[in-house]
mmCIF file of C-alpha atoms in Angstrom:
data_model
loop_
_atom_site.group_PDB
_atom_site.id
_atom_site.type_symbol
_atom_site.label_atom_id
_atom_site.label_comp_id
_atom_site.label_asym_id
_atom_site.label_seq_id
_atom_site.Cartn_x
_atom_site.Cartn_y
_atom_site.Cartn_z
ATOM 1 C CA UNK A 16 0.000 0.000 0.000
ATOM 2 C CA UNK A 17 2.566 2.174 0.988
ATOM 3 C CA UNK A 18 3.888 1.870 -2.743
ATOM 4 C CA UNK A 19 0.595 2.926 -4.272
ATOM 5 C CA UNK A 20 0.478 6.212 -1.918
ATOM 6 C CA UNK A 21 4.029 7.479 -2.597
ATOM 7 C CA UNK A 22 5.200 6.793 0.927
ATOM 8 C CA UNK A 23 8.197 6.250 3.078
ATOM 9 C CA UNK A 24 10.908 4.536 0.914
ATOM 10 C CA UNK A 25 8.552 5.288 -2.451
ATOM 11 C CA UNK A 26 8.167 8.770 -1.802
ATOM 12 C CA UNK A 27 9.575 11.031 -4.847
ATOM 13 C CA UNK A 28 11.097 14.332 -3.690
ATOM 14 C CA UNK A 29 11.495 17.009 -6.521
ATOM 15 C CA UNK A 30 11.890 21.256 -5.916
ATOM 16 C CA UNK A 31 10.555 24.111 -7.036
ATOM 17 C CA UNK A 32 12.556 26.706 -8.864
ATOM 18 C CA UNK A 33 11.712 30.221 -10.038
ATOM 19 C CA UNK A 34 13.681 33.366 -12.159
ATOM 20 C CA UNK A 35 13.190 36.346 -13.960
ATOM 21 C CA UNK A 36 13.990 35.775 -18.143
ATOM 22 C CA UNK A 37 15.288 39.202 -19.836
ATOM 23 C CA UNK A 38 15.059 38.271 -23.448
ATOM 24 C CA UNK A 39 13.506 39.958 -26.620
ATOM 25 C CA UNK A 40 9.952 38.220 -26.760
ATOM 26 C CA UNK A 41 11.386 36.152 -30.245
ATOM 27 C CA UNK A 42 14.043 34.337 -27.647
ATOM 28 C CA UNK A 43 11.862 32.991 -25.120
ATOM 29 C CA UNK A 44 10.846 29.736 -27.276
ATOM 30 C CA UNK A 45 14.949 29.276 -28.153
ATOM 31 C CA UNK A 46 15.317 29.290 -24.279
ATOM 32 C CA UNK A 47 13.321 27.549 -23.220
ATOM 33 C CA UNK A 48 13.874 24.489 -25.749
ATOM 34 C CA UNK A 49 17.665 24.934 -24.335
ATOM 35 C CA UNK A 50 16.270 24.825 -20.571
ATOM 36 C CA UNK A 51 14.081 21.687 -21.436
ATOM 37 C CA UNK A 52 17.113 20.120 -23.102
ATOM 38 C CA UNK A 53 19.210 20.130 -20.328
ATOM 39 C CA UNK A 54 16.226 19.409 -17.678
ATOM 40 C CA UNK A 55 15.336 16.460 -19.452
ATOM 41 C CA UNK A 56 19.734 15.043 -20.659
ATOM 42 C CA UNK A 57 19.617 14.770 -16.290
ATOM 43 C CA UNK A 58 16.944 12.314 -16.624
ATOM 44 C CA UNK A 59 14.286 15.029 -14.815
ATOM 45 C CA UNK A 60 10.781 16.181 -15.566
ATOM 46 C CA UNK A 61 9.560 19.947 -15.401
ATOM 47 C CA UNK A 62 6.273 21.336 -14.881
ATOM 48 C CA UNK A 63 5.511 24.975 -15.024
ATOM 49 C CA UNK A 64 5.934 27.950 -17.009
ATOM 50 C CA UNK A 65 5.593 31.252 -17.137
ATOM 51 C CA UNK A 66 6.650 34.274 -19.832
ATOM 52 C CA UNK A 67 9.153 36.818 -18.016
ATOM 53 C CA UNK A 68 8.623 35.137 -14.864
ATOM 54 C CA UNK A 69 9.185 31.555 -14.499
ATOM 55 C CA UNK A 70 8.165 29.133 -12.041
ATOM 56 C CA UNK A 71 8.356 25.449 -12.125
ATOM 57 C CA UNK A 72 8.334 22.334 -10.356
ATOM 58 C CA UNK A 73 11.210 19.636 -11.011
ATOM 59 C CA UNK A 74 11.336 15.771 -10.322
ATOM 60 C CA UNK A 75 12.992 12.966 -11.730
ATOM 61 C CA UNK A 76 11.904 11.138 -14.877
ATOM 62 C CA UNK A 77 12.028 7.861 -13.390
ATOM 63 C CA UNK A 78 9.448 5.879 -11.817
ATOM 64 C CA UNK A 79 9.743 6.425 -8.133
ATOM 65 C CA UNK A 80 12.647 8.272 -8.424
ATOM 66 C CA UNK A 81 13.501 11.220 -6.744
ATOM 67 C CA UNK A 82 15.379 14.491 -7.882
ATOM 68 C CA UNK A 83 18.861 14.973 -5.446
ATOM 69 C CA UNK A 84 20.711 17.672 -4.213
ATOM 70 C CA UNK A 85 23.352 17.540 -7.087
ATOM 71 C CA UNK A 86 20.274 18.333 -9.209
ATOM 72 C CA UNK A 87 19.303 20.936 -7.479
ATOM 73 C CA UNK A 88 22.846 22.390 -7.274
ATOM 74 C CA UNK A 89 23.498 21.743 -11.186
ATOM 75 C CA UNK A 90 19.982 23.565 -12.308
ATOM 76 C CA UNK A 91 20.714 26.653 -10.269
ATOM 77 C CA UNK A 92 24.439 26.850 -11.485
ATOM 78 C CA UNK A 93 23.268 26.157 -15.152
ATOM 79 C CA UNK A 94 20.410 29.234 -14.194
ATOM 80 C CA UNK A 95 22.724 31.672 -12.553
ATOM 81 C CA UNK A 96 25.445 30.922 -15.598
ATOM 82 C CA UNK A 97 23.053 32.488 -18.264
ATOM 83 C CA UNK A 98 23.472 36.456 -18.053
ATOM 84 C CA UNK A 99 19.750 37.015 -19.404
ATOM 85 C CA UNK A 100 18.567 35.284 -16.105
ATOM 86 C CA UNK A 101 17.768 36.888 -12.945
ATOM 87 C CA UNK A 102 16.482 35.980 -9.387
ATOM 88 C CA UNK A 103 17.321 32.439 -9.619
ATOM 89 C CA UNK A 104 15.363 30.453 -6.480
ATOM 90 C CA UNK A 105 15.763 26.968 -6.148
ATOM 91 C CA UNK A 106 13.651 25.312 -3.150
ATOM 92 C CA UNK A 107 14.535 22.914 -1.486
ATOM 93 C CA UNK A 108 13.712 19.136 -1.540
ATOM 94 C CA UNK A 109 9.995 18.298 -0.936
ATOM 95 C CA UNK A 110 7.585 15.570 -1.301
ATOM 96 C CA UNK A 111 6.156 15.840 -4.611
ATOM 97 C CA UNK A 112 3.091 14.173 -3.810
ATOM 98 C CA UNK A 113 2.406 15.557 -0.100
ATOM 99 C CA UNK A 114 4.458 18.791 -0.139
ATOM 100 C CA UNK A 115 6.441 18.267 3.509
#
């Protein structure tokens, strides 16, 4: 049972993430096909959007797999490297089901 309700060792953890884009209006589709490249060549899902402002929610790919702190760490350094991006947040680990 505990497999069918996402909990204890089948929980899947994910984060949210949000930033500011600053690109001519004719750029946003090129970035964000880069952005969805690189979310999904780590094996990880995105669900979100946004058109200046961004906000999203990130988990792994897998089946019952979980996004990790090297994930985390990788999308905000890949965020923060891109000069057209501004007020990177990346949350922190939550349950992607339940929230805590």
């Amino acid at each position: 049972m505990r497999k069918k309700l996402y909990l204890d060792e089948f929980a899947i953890f994910g984060f949210e993430l949000s930033f500011v884009l600053d690109v001519a209006e004719n750029d946003i589709e090129k970035f964000l096909d880069e952005f969805v490249d690189v979310i999904e060549d780590n094996g990880l899902i995105i669900g979100g959007g946004g058109f200046k402002e961004f906000s999203a929610f990130v988990c792994s790919g897998r089946r019952y797999g979980s996004a990790t702190d090297d994930d985390r760490q990788f999308i905000e350094k890949w965020l923060t490297s891109k000069p057209s991006i501004s007020n990177v947040v990346v949350g922190k680990l939550v349950d992607a089901n339940y929230g805590i």
